Coordinates of C-alpha atoms in Angstrom, one line a residue:
Chain A
M30 CA 90.9 115.1 121.2
T31 CA 91.0 118.0 118.4
D32 CA 87.7 118.5 119.8
A33 CA 89.3 119.9 123.1
A34 CA 92.3 121.9 120.8
A35 CA 89.8 124.0 118.6
P36 CA 89.2 126.2 121.3
L37 CA 92.5 126.4 122.8
A38 CA 93.8 127.3 118.8
R39 CA 91.7 129.8 118.9
T40 CA 92.8 131.4 122.0
G41 CA 96.2 131.3 120.9
A42 CA 97.8 128.5 121.3
P43 CA 98.4 126.9 118.2
L44 CA 101.6 124.6 120.0
A45 CA 99.6 122.7 121.8
W46 CA 97.0 122.3 119.1
A47 CA 100.1 120.8 116.7
R48 CA 100.9 119.0 119.8
S49 CA 97.5 117.5 119.7
L50 CA 97.3 116.5 116.4
P51 CA 98.3 112.8 115.2
L52 CA 101.5 111.8 113.7
T53 CA 100.8 112.6 110.1
G54 CA 99.2 115.3 110.8
K55 CA 102.7 116.8 112.3
L56 CA 104.2 115.4 109.2
G57 CA 101.4 117.1 107.3
L58 CA 101.5 120.9 108.9
A59 CA 105.6 120.3 108.7
L60 CA 105.0 120.4 105.0
V61 CA 102.4 122.5 104.3
L62 CA 104.6 125.1 106.4
L63 CA 107.8 124.3 104.8
W64 CA 106.2 125.1 100.9
L65 CA 104.4 128.3 103.0
A66 CA 108.1 129.5 104.2
V67 CA 109.8 128.4 100.7
A68 CA 107.1 130.7 98.6
A69 CA 107.2 133.8 101.3
L70 CA 111.1 133.3 101.2
G71 CA 112.3 131.4 98.4
P72 CA 114.1 133.5 95.8
A73 CA 115.5 135.0 98.8
L74 CA 117.3 132.0 99.8
A75 CA 117.8 130.9 96.1
P76 CA 122.1 130.5 95.8
H77 CA 121.7 131.6 92.2
A78 CA 119.7 133.4 90.0
V79 CA 116.3 132.3 88.8
G80 CA 117.6 132.3 84.7
A81 CA 121.5 132.5 85.4
F82 CA 123.4 129.5 83.4
V83 CA 125.8 128.2 86.3
S84 CA 127.6 125.0 85.1
P85 CA 128.5 124.3 81.7
E86 CA 127.5 120.6 82.7
V87 CA 123.3 120.2 82.0
F88 CA 121.7 117.4 84.5
A89 CA 124.4 117.4 86.5
R90 CA 123.9 115.3 89.1
P91 CA 123.3 116.6 92.7
G92 CA 126.7 117.2 93.7
A93 CA 128.3 119.7 96.8
A94 CA 128.1 123.0 94.2
H95 CA 124.6 122.3 93.4
W96 CA 122.5 120.6 95.8
L97 CA 120.1 119.1 93.4
G98 CA 121.6 119.5 89.6
T99 CA 121.5 121.3 87.0
D100 CA 118.9 121.6 84.2
Y101 CA 118.6 121.6 80.5
L102 CA 120.1 124.4 80.3
G103 CA 122.5 124.2 83.0
R104 CA 120.7 126.3 85.9
D105 CA 120.6 125.4 89.2
V106 CA 117.6 123.1 90.2
L107 CA 117.6 124.1 93.8
S108 CA 117.4 127.8 92.4
R109 CA 114.6 127.8 89.8
L110 CA 112.1 125.3 92.8
L111 CA 112.8 128.1 95.5
S112 CA 111.9 130.4 92.9
G113 CA 108.6 128.0 91.1
A114 CA 107.6 127.1 94.4
R115 CA 106.5 130.7 94.7
Y116 CA 104.0 130.6 91.7
T117 CA 102.6 127.0 92.5
V118 CA 101.7 127.9 96.3
G119 CA 100.6 132.0 95.2
L120 CA 98.4 131.3 92.9
A121 CA 96.8 127.9 94.1
L122 CA 96.6 129.8 97.3
A123 CA 94.7 132.7 95.8
A124 CA 92.9 130.4 93.6
A125 CA 91.3 128.9 96.5
L126 CA 90.6 131.3 98.2
L127 CA 88.9 132.8 95.8
A128 CA 86.6 130.2 94.7
S129 CA 86.0 129.0 98.6
G130 CA 85.1 133.1 99.0
T131 CA 82.6 133.2 95.6
G132 CA 81.1 129.3 96.5
T133 CA 80.3 130.8 99.9
A134 CA 79.0 133.8 99.3
L135 CA 76.7 132.6 96.0
A136 CA 75.9 129.6 99.0
L137 CA 74.7 131.9 101.6
L138 CA 73.1 134.0 99.0
A139 CA 71.2 131.0 97.6
A140 CA 70.1 130.4 101.2
V141 CA 68.1 133.5 102.6
G142 CA 67.5 135.0 98.8
G143 CA 64.3 132.7 98.7
R144 CA 63.4 130.2 96.0
W145 CA 63.8 131.2 92.7
L146 CA 67.2 132.7 93.2
D147 CA 68.3 129.0 94.8
E148 CA 67.0 127.0 92.2
G149 CA 68.6 129.1 89.4
L150 CA 72.2 128.8 91.1
S151 CA 71.5 125.8 91.8
R152 CA 71.1 124.4 88.3
L153 CA 73.6 126.7 87.6
M154 CA 76.1 125.1 89.4
D155 CA 74.6 121.5 88.8
T156 CA 75.5 122.2 84.9
L157 CA 79.0 123.2 85.9
I158 CA 79.7 120.6 88.2
S159 CA 78.8 117.6 85.4
I160 CA 82.0 119.4 83.5
P161 CA 85.0 117.3 84.8
S162 CA 86.8 119.6 86.2
K163 CA 90.4 119.5 83.7
I164 CA 88.5 119.6 80.9
F165 CA 86.2 123.1 81.9
A166 CA 89.8 124.7 82.8
L167 CA 90.9 123.5 78.9
V168 CA 88.1 125.2 77.6
L169 CA 88.7 128.4 79.8
V170 CA 92.5 128.6 78.8
A171 CA 91.4 128.0 75.3
A172 CA 89.2 130.9 75.2
F173 CA 91.1 133.3 77.3
G174 CA 94.8 132.3 77.5
S175 CA 97.0 131.8 80.1
S176 CA 98.5 134.7 81.4
L177 CA 99.0 134.6 85.9
P178 CA 95.7 136.4 85.8
L179 CA 93.4 134.5 83.8
L180 CA 95.0 131.2 85.4
L181 CA 94.2 132.1 88.5
L182 CA 90.7 132.8 87.5
V183 CA 90.3 129.6 85.5
A184 CA 91.5 127.5 88.6
A185 CA 89.1 129.8 90.9
V186 CA 86.1 129.3 88.5
T187 CA 86.7 125.6 87.7
Y188 CA 86.1 125.2 91.6
V189 CA 83.4 127.3 92.6
P190 CA 81.1 125.2 91.6
G191 CA 82.4 122.4 94.3
A192 CA 82.5 125.1 96.9
Y193 CA 78.9 126.1 96.3
R194 CA 77.8 122.5 96.8
I195 CA 79.2 121.9 99.8
A196 CA 78.5 125.1 101.1
R197 CA 74.9 125.5 99.6
S198 CA 74.1 122.1 102.1
M199 CA 75.2 123.7 105.4
A200 CA 73.7 126.5 104.8
V201 CA 70.3 125.2 104.0
G202 CA 70.6 123.3 107.0
L203 CA 71.9 125.9 109.4
Y204 CA 69.3 128.0 108.2
Q205 CA 66.2 125.8 109.1
M206 CA 67.9 125.9 113.1
D207 CA 65.7 127.5 115.9
Y208 CA 68.0 130.5 116.7
V209 CA 68.5 131.5 113.2
Q210 CA 64.7 131.1 112.5
V211 CA 64.7 133.4 116.0
A212 CA 67.0 136.0 114.3
R213 CA 64.6 135.9 111.6
A214 CA 61.2 136.8 113.6
R215 CA 63.0 139.5 115.4
G216 CA 63.1 141.2 112.3
E217 CA 67.0 140.9 110.9
G218 CA 67.6 141.6 107.8
R219 CA 68.4 138.1 104.8
L220 CA 71.9 139.5 105.2
Y221 CA 73.0 139.8 108.9
V222 CA 71.7 136.6 109.2
A223 CA 73.6 135.2 106.2
R224 CA 77.1 137.1 108.2
A225 CA 76.2 136.8 111.6
E226 CA 74.2 134.0 111.8
I227 CA 74.7 131.0 109.2
L228 CA 78.7 132.0 108.3
P229 CA 80.0 131.5 111.9
N230 CA 78.7 127.9 112.3
M231 CA 80.0 126.4 109.4
V232 CA 83.1 127.9 109.3
G233 CA 85.2 124.6 110.3
P234 CA 83.6 122.4 107.5
L235 CA 84.4 125.3 105.1
L236 CA 88.6 125.5 106.3
A237 CA 88.9 121.8 105.5
D238 CA 87.1 121.9 102.3
F239 CA 89.0 125.0 101.2
G240 CA 92.4 122.9 101.9
L241 CA 91.0 120.0 99.7
R242 CA 90.0 122.4 96.9
F243 CA 93.6 124.1 97.4
V244 CA 95.6 120.4 97.1
F245 CA 93.0 120.3 93.3
I246 CA 94.3 123.2 92.4
V247 CA 97.5 123.0 92.9
L248 CA 97.5 119.8 91.0
L249 CA 95.2 121.5 87.9
L250 CA 97.7 124.0 87.6
S251 CA 100.6 122.1 87.7
G252 CA 99.3 119.5 85.4
L253 CA 98.6 122.5 83.0
S254 CA 101.9 123.9 83.4
F255 CA 103.3 120.3 82.7
L256 CA 101.4 120.6 79.4
G257 CA 102.4 124.1 78.3
L258 CA 99.3 125.4 79.0
G259 CA 100.0 126.9 82.5
V260 CA 102.3 129.3 83.3
Q261 CA 104.6 130.7 80.6
P262 CA 107.7 131.1 79.9
P263 CA 110.4 132.8 81.3
D264 CA 108.0 132.4 84.9
A265 CA 108.3 129.0 86.0
D266 CA 106.0 127.2 88.7
L267 CA 106.7 123.5 89.5
G268 CA 105.0 122.4 86.6
S269 CA 106.5 124.2 84.2
L270 CA 109.9 123.3 85.5
V271 CA 108.7 119.3 85.0
R272 CA 107.9 120.2 82.0
E273 CA 111.0 121.7 80.5
N274 CA 113.4 118.8 82.1
I275 CA 111.1 116.3 80.4
S276 CA 113.8 115.5 78.6
G277 CA 115.8 114.5 80.9
L278 CA 113.4 111.4 82.0
P279 CA 115.7 109.0 80.1
E280 CA 118.6 109.4 82.4
G281 CA 116.5 110.2 85.3
A282 CA 117.8 113.7 86.1
S283 CA 116.8 115.2 89.4
A284 CA 116.3 118.4 87.2
I285 CA 112.5 116.5 86.8
L286 CA 112.2 114.7 89.8
A287 CA 112.6 117.6 92.3
P288 CA 109.9 119.5 91.4
A289 CA 107.7 116.6 90.9
L290 CA 108.6 115.3 94.1
A291 CA 107.8 119.3 95.6
I292 CA 104.4 118.9 94.4
A293 CA 103.7 116.0 96.0
S294 CA 105.1 116.6 99.0
L295 CA 102.8 120.0 99.3
T296 CA 99.5 118.0 98.4
V297 CA 100.0 114.9 100.6
G298 CA 101.3 116.8 103.4
A299 CA 98.0 119.8 103.2
N300 CA 95.9 116.3 102.5
L301 CA 97.1 114.8 105.6
L302 CA 96.9 117.4 107.9
I303 CA 93.1 117.5 106.0
D304 CA 92.8 114.4 107.5
A305 CA 94.3 114.8 110.8
V306 CA 91.8 117.9 111.3
S307 CA 89.1 117.0 110.3
G308 CA 89.1 112.9 110.4
K309 CA 88.2 112.9 113.9
G310 CA 84.9 114.5 113.7
R311 CA 83.5 112.4 111.0
R312 CA 84.8 109.2 111.9
Chain B
M16 CA 72.2 110.2 95.2
A17 CA 68.9 108.2 95.0
G18 CA 66.3 110.0 97.1
T19 CA 65.1 107.5 99.4
A20 CA 61.6 109.9 99.8
D21 CA 60.2 108.5 97.0
M22 CA 61.5 104.8 97.4
A23 CA 58.3 103.6 99.5
A24 CA 57.1 100.7 98.0
G25 CA 55.1 100.8 95.1
T26 CA 52.9 99.0 93.7
G27 CA 54.6 97.7 90.9
G28 CA 58.1 97.0 91.8
A29 CA 59.5 96.9 87.9
A30 CA 57.2 99.8 86.8
T31 CA 58.8 102.0 89.7
A32 CA 61.8 101.0 89.1
L33 CA 61.6 101.6 85.2
R34 CA 59.9 105.0 86.0
L35 CA 63.3 106.0 88.4
V36 CA 65.4 104.9 85.9
L37 CA 64.0 106.9 83.1
K38 CA 63.2 110.3 85.2
R39 CA 67.3 109.7 85.5
L40 CA 67.6 109.5 81.9
G41 CA 65.3 112.3 81.3
A42 CA 67.4 114.5 83.9
G43 CA 70.9 113.1 81.8
L44 CA 69.5 115.0 78.8
V45 CA 68.7 118.2 80.0
T46 CA 71.9 118.4 82.2
M47 CA 73.8 117.3 78.3
L48 CA 72.0 120.1 76.9
L49 CA 72.6 122.9 79.7
V50 CA 76.0 121.5 79.2
S51 CA 76.6 122.0 75.8
A52 CA 75.1 125.5 76.2
V53 CA 78.2 126.2 78.5
V54 CA 80.5 124.7 76.6
F55 CA 79.8 126.9 73.3
T56 CA 78.9 129.8 75.5
V57 CA 82.4 129.8 76.7
S58 CA 84.3 128.7 74.1
S59 CA 83.1 131.6 72.0
L60 CA 83.5 134.1 74.3
L61 CA 86.7 135.6 72.7
P62 CA 86.7 138.3 70.0
G63 CA 88.8 136.7 67.7
D64 CA 87.3 133.9 65.8
A65 CA 88.2 131.0 64.0
A66 CA 88.8 132.9 60.4
Q67 CA 90.8 135.6 61.6
E68 CA 93.1 132.4 63.5
T69 CA 93.5 130.9 60.4
L70 CA 94.4 133.6 58.3
G71 CA 96.7 135.2 60.6
Q72 CA 97.6 139.2 61.3
S73 CA 98.1 139.9 57.8
A74 CA 95.0 139.0 56.1
T75 CA 93.0 141.6 54.4
P76 CA 89.6 142.5 56.1
E77 CA 87.7 141.2 53.2
A78 CA 89.8 137.7 53.3
V79 CA 88.8 137.4 56.8
A80 CA 84.7 138.6 56.2
A81 CA 84.4 135.9 53.3
L82 CA 86.0 133.0 55.4
R83 CA 83.8 134.2 58.3
Q84 CA 80.5 133.4 55.8
Q85 CA 82.3 130.5 54.7
Y86 CA 82.1 129.1 58.5
G87 CA 79.3 130.7 59.4
L88 CA 80.5 132.7 62.1
D89 CA 78.5 135.9 60.4
R90 CA 75.6 134.9 61.8
P91 CA 74.4 135.7 66.0
A92 CA 75.5 133.4 68.3
P93 CA 72.1 131.7 68.6
E94 CA 71.4 130.7 65.1
R95 CA 75.4 129.6 65.9
Y96 CA 74.8 127.2 68.6
L97 CA 71.6 126.2 67.4
R98 CA 73.5 124.9 64.0
W99 CA 75.7 123.6 66.3
L100 CA 73.8 121.3 68.7
G101 CA 72.2 119.8 65.5
G102 CA 75.1 118.9 64.1
L103 CA 75.9 117.4 67.1
A104 CA 72.8 115.1 67.3
A105 CA 73.3 114.1 63.6
G106 CA 76.8 113.0 64.3
D107 CA 78.2 116.1 62.5
P108 CA 80.3 118.6 65.0
G109 CA 81.9 121.2 62.0
R110 CA 85.2 120.9 60.6
S111 CA 88.7 120.8 62.4
L112 CA 90.4 123.8 61.7
V113 CA 93.7 122.4 61.7
A114 CA 93.1 119.0 60.5
N115 CA 91.6 120.1 57.6
M116 CA 88.8 117.4 58.0
P117 CA 85.2 116.7 59.4
V118 CA 86.3 116.8 63.5
A119 CA 84.0 113.3 63.7
E120 CA 86.9 111.7 61.6
V121 CA 89.4 113.2 63.5
I122 CA 88.0 112.2 67.0
A123 CA 86.6 108.5 65.8
G124 CA 90.5 107.9 64.9
R125 CA 91.1 108.4 68.6
L126 CA 88.8 107.4 70.5
P127 CA 89.0 103.3 70.3
N128 CA 92.2 104.1 71.8
S129 CA 90.8 106.0 74.7
L130 CA 88.0 103.1 75.4
L131 CA 90.9 100.6 75.6
L132 CA 92.9 102.8 78.1
A133 CA 90.0 103.1 80.2
G134 CA 88.6 100.1 79.6
L135 CA 92.0 98.2 80.8
T136 CA 92.6 100.8 84.0
A137 CA 89.1 100.0 84.6
A138 CA 89.5 96.2 84.7
V139 CA 92.9 96.3 86.7
S140 CA 91.7 99.1 89.1
V141 CA 87.7 97.8 90.2
P142 CA 88.8 94.7 91.5
L143 CA 91.9 95.8 93.1
A144 CA 90.2 99.1 95.1
L145 CA 87.3 96.5 95.3
L146 CA 89.9 94.2 97.7
V147 CA 91.4 96.7 99.6
G148 CA 88.3 98.9 100.6
I149 CA 86.3 95.6 101.8
L150 CA 89.6 94.9 103.5
S151 CA 90.2 97.7 105.4
A152 CA 86.7 97.9 106.3
M153 CA 86.0 94.7 107.6
R154 CA 89.9 95.6 109.8
Q155 CA 88.5 99.3 110.6
D156 CA 91.1 100.6 113.1
S157 CA 93.6 98.3 112.8
R158 CA 97.4 98.8 112.0
L159 CA 96.4 97.2 108.1
D160 CA 93.5 99.8 108.2
R161 CA 95.8 102.8 109.3
G162 CA 98.4 101.5 106.6
L163 CA 96.1 101.6 103.8
N164 CA 94.1 104.9 104.7
I165 CA 97.3 106.6 104.9
A166 CA 99.2 105.1 102.2
T167 CA 95.7 105.7 99.5
L168 CA 95.2 109.6 101.6
A169 CA 98.4 109.8 100.3
M170 CA 97.9 108.5 96.3
V171 CA 95.1 110.6 95.8
A172 CA 97.5 113.6 96.5
L173 CA 100.3 112.6 93.8
P174 CA 100.5 114.4 90.4
E175 CA 100.0 111.8 87.8
F176 CA 103.3 112.9 86.2
L177 CA 105.1 112.1 88.9
V178 CA 104.2 108.5 89.2
A179 CA 104.2 108.4 85.1
T180 CA 107.9 110.1 86.1
L181 CA 108.3 107.3 88.8
A182 CA 107.4 104.7 86.5
V183 CA 109.2 105.3 83.6
L184 CA 112.8 105.2 85.5
A185 CA 112.0 102.2 87.2
F186 CA 110.7 100.2 84.3
S187 CA 112.1 101.8 81.1
V188 CA 115.8 102.9 82.2
E189 CA 116.3 101.1 85.4
L190 CA 115.0 97.5 84.4
R191 CA 115.2 97.9 80.6
L192 CA 111.1 95.9 81.0
L193 CA 108.6 98.4 79.4
P194 CA 108.7 101.2 76.6
S195 CA 108.2 104.5 77.7
I196 CA 106.0 105.3 74.8
A197 CA 103.0 103.5 74.8
M198 CA 102.7 103.5 70.6
V199 CA 99.1 101.2 69.4
K200 CA 100.6 99.7 65.9
A201 CA 97.4 98.4 63.7
G202 CA 99.2 95.2 63.2
A203 CA 100.3 94.8 66.5
G204 CA 99.0 91.4 69.0
W205 CA 97.9 91.6 72.1
G206 CA 100.6 90.8 74.0
E207 CA 102.8 93.5 72.8
T208 CA 99.5 96.3 73.3
L209 CA 99.5 95.1 76.5
R210 CA 103.4 95.4 77.1
S211 CA 103.0 99.4 75.5
L212 CA 99.9 100.3 77.6
A213 CA 101.2 99.0 81.3
M214 CA 102.7 102.0 82.0
P215 CA 99.9 104.1 81.4
V216 CA 97.5 101.7 83.0
M217 CA 100.1 101.6 85.9
T218 CA 99.8 105.4 86.4
L219 CA 96.4 106.0 85.9
S220 CA 95.2 103.0 88.2
V221 CA 97.4 104.6 90.9
V222 CA 95.0 107.6 91.7
V223 CA 92.0 105.8 90.9
V224 CA 92.0 102.9 92.9
A225 CA 93.1 104.6 96.2
Q226 CA 90.1 107.1 95.7
M227 CA 87.7 104.0 95.0
A228 CA 89.5 102.4 97.9
R229 CA 89.1 105.0 100.0
M230 CA 84.6 105.3 99.1
T231 CA 84.1 101.8 99.2
R232 CA 85.3 101.9 102.8
A233 CA 83.5 104.5 103.6
A234 CA 80.9 102.8 102.3
V235 CA 80.9 99.6 103.6
I236 CA 81.6 101.4 106.9
A237 CA 78.1 103.0 106.9
Q238 CA 76.3 99.7 106.5
L239 CA 78.7 97.9 108.9
G240 CA 76.7 100.1 111.4
Q241 CA 73.6 99.4 110.3
P242 CA 71.1 97.3 113.2
Y243 CA 70.7 94.2 110.3
V244 CA 74.6 93.6 111.3
E245 CA 74.6 93.8 114.9
M246 CA 71.4 91.5 114.6
A247 CA 73.6 89.1 111.7
R248 CA 77.1 89.2 114.2
L249 CA 74.5 88.4 116.8
K250 CA 73.2 85.5 115.0
G251 CA 76.6 84.1 115.6
L252 CA 77.9 84.6 111.6
G253 CA 81.5 85.6 110.9
P254 CA 82.6 88.8 109.9
A255 CA 83.6 87.2 106.3
R256 CA 80.0 85.7 106.1
V257 CA 78.6 89.2 107.3
V258 CA 79.9 91.1 104.7
F259 CA 79.0 88.9 101.8
A260 CA 76.2 87.8 102.0
H261 CA 74.7 90.8 103.9
V262 CA 76.7 94.2 104.0
L263 CA 78.0 94.3 100.3
P264 CA 74.0 93.4 98.5
N265 CA 73.0 96.5 100.3
A266 CA 76.2 98.3 99.8
V267 CA 76.3 98.1 96.0
G268 CA 74.6 101.0 95.4
P269 CA 77.3 103.1 96.8
I270 CA 80.0 101.1 95.9
V271 CA 78.7 101.7 91.9
N272 CA 78.7 105.4 92.8
A273 CA 81.9 105.6 94.3
M274 CA 83.6 103.6 91.0
A275 CA 81.4 105.6 88.9
L276 CA 83.0 108.9 90.4
S277 CA 86.7 107.4 90.0
L278 CA 86.5 106.5 86.7
S279 CA 85.5 109.9 86.0
Y280 CA 88.2 110.8 87.0
L281 CA 89.9 109.1 84.3
L282 CA 88.9 111.2 82.3
G283 CA 91.1 114.3 83.4
G284 CA 93.4 111.9 84.5
A285 CA 94.0 110.8 81.2
I286 CA 95.2 114.7 79.9
I287 CA 98.7 114.2 81.4
V288 CA 99.1 110.3 81.1
E289 CA 98.5 110.9 77.5
T290 CA 100.8 113.9 76.7
I291 CA 103.5 111.9 78.9
F292 CA 103.8 108.4 77.2
N293 CA 102.3 110.1 74.5
Y294 CA 99.6 107.8 73.4
P295 CA 97.1 108.6 70.5
G296 CA 93.9 109.4 72.6
L297 CA 91.3 111.6 72.9
A298 CA 92.3 113.6 75.5
S299 CA 96.1 114.4 74.0
L300 CA 94.2 115.2 70.6
M301 CA 92.0 118.0 73.2
V302 CA 95.4 119.7 74.6
N303 CA 96.6 119.7 71.2
A304 CA 93.2 121.5 70.0
V305 CA 93.8 123.8 72.9
A306 CA 96.9 124.8 72.4
S307 CA 96.4 125.2 68.6
R308 CA 92.4 126.9 69.1
D309 CA 90.8 124.9 67.1
M310 CA 87.3 125.7 68.7
P311 CA 85.4 123.3 66.5
L312 CA 87.8 120.5 67.8
L313 CA 87.9 121.3 71.7
Q314 CA 84.4 121.7 71.0
A315 CA 83.6 118.4 70.6
C316 CA 85.9 116.8 72.2
A317 CA 84.6 118.5 75.2
M318 CA 80.9 117.5 74.7
V319 CA 82.9 113.9 74.4
F320 CA 84.1 114.1 78.1
C321 CA 81.0 115.5 79.4
G322 CA 79.1 112.9 77.9
A323 CA 81.1 110.0 79.2
Y324 CA 81.0 111.9 82.2
L325 CA 76.9 112.0 82.5
L326 CA 77.0 108.4 80.9
L327 CA 79.2 107.3 84.0
V328 CA 77.0 109.3 86.5
L329 CA 73.4 107.9 85.1
A330 CA 74.5 104.1 84.8
A331 CA 75.4 104.5 88.9
D332 CA 72.3 106.0 89.3
V333 CA 70.5 103.1 87.7
V334 CA 72.3 100.1 88.8
A335 CA 71.4 102.2 92.5
I336 CA 68.1 102.1 91.7
L337 CA 68.2 98.4 90.4
A338 CA 70.5 97.3 93.5
N339 CA 67.6 98.4 95.9
P340 CA 65.7 96.3 96.8
R341 CA 62.8 98.0 98.5
I342 CA 62.4 99.1 94.8
R343 CA 63.4 96.6 92.7
Q344 CA 60.6 93.8 94.7
G345 CA 58.2 97.1 95.7

């Protein structure tokens, strides 16, 4: 189904493509679209200002006045969540783009750049990949600090090696194909071959890999924020919201459950979507 | 992982296996060395150093210079790296700046706790993951398989703090069964220790089991497509017999690899879980080291984690080599 639907999507029938997904894929797509929309429009939809103290009651239960209750300072949880999603989704999207883009570019270079470049890059990436990603991120945060641009960089650098490894194995395989060798033989430059002959044939799997990296980065950044090493106050992403309300845990406050569930719905949704889109071809 | 090309039957099976194992060991050591260079380089990139950090902004330049000399920070970076590496090899990775104790002592106090947590989680999650993975592979594309697939797919993407939060709400707030803080007391008996570790282990297991089960399923299914399996079926063997007597011995390599990769995930997952349950393990120590910019401690912790990861991968490779009958029997 997906195979037949992929060209449809390209010729401008995204609805037909969405309809062809299995139920879990539709659910995933809906969740991902929801969070993209929240990230884009969130602050405009928020009923209260992010930092406004709106209730004398802390950790209030969800009710008509505050749909998701209030937090440890009596602020509106829904408003904070709608604004926090922008950091979680935006940072992760940018970092995943940077990681996948850099990984792919380096992989293409390695594939067409000759043996020494390939050896050197692959050795470096193999080394970086043997450092567990959260540990690597912690070392980077300790060295660079955790302002927003640096967090973006940390998340991207952490996931470049994985992206490189996947892209390189595809690029090296494609480089051996007859049509690429023909292009080389007719005198095309290496960069042209990488861009015009190899890259277009890797797009599908690269997109699936990009989705996975996005999920990993959302989890990594929320984890860092949860530890107090990520997005710093007064800014708050969804992970920071969980952290700042941790004292509400014994009473089961919605202020801690809502942002944690929000992150889970985003990552689980993205995972279901990726599985539905790429799983068919694999199995 | 193990290259199949150089596995063609040699003369002495044991010798071939030994040579491959030694080769892996050597490669592991080289990687460890490179990793140490990366960790050292990244963590000493910043201009401000430990001496400045310890004395604060108001310190006189002379005081900073004196302390810098005492720490050996005035030496060029390659020399400091070699000295640090030598210290690591000798079991003395320097002094913690915040605790003002040898890093080795600080780590030695935390390491047993981390190993206990990791060991218990492995003991719970490995059998469970094998069960789920093999079951869903045997019933491939059945309703059970699809249900398990969606469940594990969702569980893989759950943030640990959500699982931990839900566990605390269920077991210590609502049911009042388990303590919400995982304290390990020195004189506590096994029963008490297990009770206080129940929730951290549960939380870690959720993600690890899901990952392991997915990879186990994939490994078994890859074998089920092989001609020898069809042969066994045509002989009239039942599905259980086919899986346990024929498929599993051949799938040991990939399965152990899956186990090692998932268990290495424990290293990262422990960071969140130890923090949320206040568990005095190595991961929370490392988080504190990041927060207080205690570089010697941070570097040592990072090396312990990387070493553990490489050991797991190495162990998986070795098991894969030993389990491969084409090498073992030569």
